Coordinates of C-alpha atoms in Angstrom, one line a residue:
M1 CA 181.5 34.3 -20.8
L2 CA 185.3 35.0 -21.4
C3 CA 185.6 31.5 -23.0
N4 CA 183.3 30.2 -25.8
R5 CA 185.7 27.4 -26.9
I6 CA 186.2 24.6 -24.5
G7 CA 184.2 22.0 -27.4
N8 CA 180.9 21.1 -27.5
Y9 CA 178.8 19.5 -24.7
E10 CA 178.5 15.5 -23.4
P11 CA 177.3 14.9 -20.3
R12 CA 179.9 12.1 -20.2
Q13 CA 183.0 13.9 -21.0
D14 CA 182.5 16.2 -17.6
F15 CA 184.6 14.5 -15.3
K16 CA 186.6 13.0 -18.3
K17 CA 187.5 17.1 -19.5
P18 CA 189.5 17.9 -16.3
F19 CA 192.2 15.3 -16.7
C20 CA 193.5 16.7 -20.2
P21 CA 194.3 20.6 -18.1
Q22 CA 195.6 18.7 -14.9
F23 CA 197.8 16.7 -16.7
L24 CA 199.7 19.8 -18.7
L25 CA 199.1 21.3 -15.2
L26 CA 201.2 18.6 -13.9
L27 CA 203.4 19.1 -16.2
I28 CA 205.1 22.5 -16.2
L29 CA 204.8 22.3 -12.7
Y30 CA 205.9 19.2 -12.1
G31 CA 209.7 19.9 -13.1
F32 CA 209.0 23.5 -11.8
W33 CA 208.5 23.0 -7.9
A34 CA 211.5 20.3 -8.2
L35 CA 213.7 23.6 -10.2
T36 CA 212.5 26.0 -8.0
N37 CA 213.3 24.1 -5.2
L38 CA 217.4 23.4 -5.9
Q39 CA 217.7 27.3 -7.6
S40 CA 220.3 28.3 -5.6
T41 CA 221.9 25.1 -4.9
M42 CA 222.3 23.9 -8.5
N43 CA 222.7 27.0 -10.2
A44 CA 224.5 28.8 -7.5
V45 CA 227.6 29.6 -10.2
A46 CA 226.6 34.0 -10.7
G47 CA 223.9 33.4 -9.0
M48 CA 221.7 32.2 -12.0
G49 CA 219.2 30.2 -9.7
P50 CA 218.2 33.3 -8.4
D51 CA 217.7 35.2 -11.1
S52 CA 215.9 33.1 -13.0
Q53 CA 213.5 33.0 -10.0
A54 CA 213.1 36.3 -10.3
V55 CA 212.5 36.9 -14.0
I56 CA 209.7 34.1 -13.4
Y57 CA 207.9 35.6 -11.0
G58 CA 208.5 39.1 -12.3
F59 CA 207.5 38.6 -16.0
S60 CA 204.2 36.0 -14.5
M61 CA 203.0 38.6 -12.0
A62 CA 202.9 41.2 -15.5
S63 CA 201.9 38.9 -17.6
S64 CA 198.9 37.7 -14.8
L65 CA 197.4 41.0 -14.4
F66 CA 198.0 42.1 -18.6
L67 CA 197.4 39.5 -21.5
P68 CA 195.4 36.6 -20.1
E69 CA 191.9 38.1 -21.7
M70 CA 193.3 39.5 -24.4
V71 CA 195.2 36.3 -25.0
I72 CA 192.1 33.8 -24.0
D73 CA 189.7 35.9 -26.5
R74 CA 192.3 36.1 -29.0
F75 CA 192.3 32.0 -28.7
G76 CA 190.4 30.2 -26.8
C77 CA 191.2 28.4 -23.7
K78 CA 192.2 25.2 -25.8
K79 CA 194.3 26.8 -27.0
V80 CA 196.3 29.0 -24.6
L81 CA 196.6 25.9 -22.5
I82 CA 198.1 23.6 -25.2
S83 CA 200.1 26.7 -26.5
C84 CA 200.9 28.0 -22.4
T85 CA 202.8 24.6 -21.7
I86 CA 204.8 23.9 -24.8
L87 CA 206.6 27.7 -23.8
C88 CA 206.9 27.1 -20.4
L89 CA 209.2 23.1 -22.0
P90 CA 212.3 24.7 -22.0
Y91 CA 213.2 26.8 -18.7
T92 CA 213.6 22.8 -17.9
I93 CA 215.5 22.5 -21.4
A94 CA 217.7 25.1 -19.5
N95 CA 218.0 24.4 -16.5
V96 CA 219.7 20.5 -18.0
H97 CA 222.4 23.1 -20.5
L98 CA 223.3 26.5 -18.1
R99 CA 224.0 29.3 -19.7
W100 CA 222.8 32.6 -19.2
D101 CA 220.9 33.5 -21.8
S102 CA 219.2 30.8 -22.8
L103 CA 217.8 29.8 -19.0
L104 CA 217.2 34.1 -18.4
A105 CA 214.7 33.7 -22.1
A106 CA 213.4 30.4 -21.0
S107 CA 212.6 32.1 -17.3
A108 CA 210.7 35.2 -19.0
L109 CA 208.5 32.5 -21.2
F110 CA 207.7 30.4 -18.0
G111 CA 206.9 33.8 -16.8
L112 CA 204.8 35.0 -19.8
A113 CA 203.5 31.7 -20.2
S114 CA 202.6 31.6 -16.6
G115 CA 199.3 34.0 -16.4
P116 CA 197.7 33.2 -19.4
F117 CA 197.9 29.2 -18.7
N118 CA 196.8 29.3 -15.4
A119 CA 193.4 32.6 -16.1
A120 CA 192.6 29.7 -18.5
L121 CA 193.0 26.7 -16.6
S122 CA 190.1 28.1 -14.4
I123 CA 187.8 29.7 -17.0
Y124 CA 188.0 26.2 -18.0
I125 CA 187.4 24.9 -15.0
D126 CA 184.9 27.2 -14.0
E127 CA 183.1 26.7 -17.6
I128 CA 183.0 22.8 -17.0
A129 CA 181.6 23.0 -14.0
L130 CA 179.1 25.1 -14.6
R131 CA 178.1 22.7 -17.5
F132 CA 178.0 19.6 -14.8
E133 CA 176.0 21.5 -13.0
R134 CA 172.9 21.6 -15.5
T135 CA 173.3 18.6 -15.7
V136 CA 172.7 17.8 -12.6
T137 CA 170.5 18.6 -9.4
G138 CA 173.0 19.8 -7.1
N139 CA 174.8 23.0 -5.3
V140 CA 176.5 25.2 -7.6
E141 CA 178.9 26.2 -4.9
F142 CA 179.2 22.6 -4.3
I143 CA 180.1 21.1 -7.7
M144 CA 183.3 24.8 -8.2
S145 CA 184.3 23.4 -5.2
C146 CA 184.7 20.0 -6.0
F147 CA 186.0 21.1 -10.1
F148 CA 188.9 23.6 -8.0
G149 CA 188.9 21.3 -4.9
F150 CA 190.2 19.1 -8.3
Y151 CA 192.4 21.1 -10.0
T152 CA 194.4 22.3 -6.1
F153 CA 195.0 18.3 -5.9
F154 CA 197.0 18.7 -8.7
M155 CA 198.7 21.3 -8.2
E156 CA 199.4 20.8 -4.4
N157 CA 200.5 17.8 -6.6
T158 CA 203.6 18.2 -8.1
Q159 CA 205.0 20.0 -5.0
V160 CA 205.5 16.4 -3.6
W161 CA 206.6 14.5 -6.9
G162 CA 208.8 17.1 -7.6
N163 CA 210.7 17.5 -4.5
T164 CA 210.2 13.3 -4.7
V165 CA 211.5 12.5 -8.1
S166 CA 215.1 15.7 -7.2
S167 CA 215.7 13.9 -4.4
L168 CA 215.8 10.7 -6.3
V169 CA 217.9 11.9 -9.0
L170 CA 220.6 13.8 -5.8
K171 CA 220.8 10.8 -4.1
P172 CA 224.4 10.6 -3.5
E173 CA 225.6 6.6 -5.1
T174 CA 228.0 6.2 -1.6
K175 CA 227.1 4.4 1.5
I176 CA 228.3 4.8 4.9
P177 CA 229.3 2.0 6.5
R178 CA 227.3 2.2 9.4
N179 CA 229.4 1.3 11.8
I180 CA 232.6 3.9 11.0
S181 CA 233.0 5.7 14.9
H182 CA 233.8 2.3 15.4
S183 CA 236.7 1.4 13.0
V184 CA 238.1 5.0 13.6
N185 CA 238.2 3.9 17.1
V186 CA 239.5 0.9 16.7
V187 CA 242.4 1.9 14.5
L188 CA 243.4 4.7 16.7
I189 CA 243.5 2.0 19.7
L190 CA 245.5 -0.1 18.0
K191 CA 247.7 3.2 17.1
R192 CA 248.6 4.3 20.2
N193 CA 249.6 0.7 21.5
Q194 CA 252.0 0.2 19.2
T195 CA 254.0 3.7 20.2

């Protein structure tokens, strides 16, 4: 197996093991999707937002093709998951203090980390599902689909929470009066009557 270092096998922990990588995925994608949806609006200065997205996706495609096997064989799944999570965090920080150099460097780090992270996460989930399948009399395809369904739930859930938080953070503080159109009409009528 590609990932032989995911820890000792304990049947009672089969349902606990997917939570750690899913939490890491939640941390990474939660901020990423919230920022991605707002890049062209928030960081529109000289195209910083779209350029940072282009750097992320360019480096992500390259890292997905060339880095996963080499990095996972050398360090193992757990270390790759943790280190890639740490490498992705500067992107969120770089969006707070906007500068070209820091934003593009953080985008490159995020893109480089995303390929090995996704591969290690898939291998980790696959290995946990296979180990769990040995302890029960279930169909391996069904067990795999359950474990990867759990993974997909967390991945898609980050999009929802990222959008929710970004809308709450960027919500305007001023409240528009409900009857603004009526008050404007009254003012106009009063001004006409005075003349």
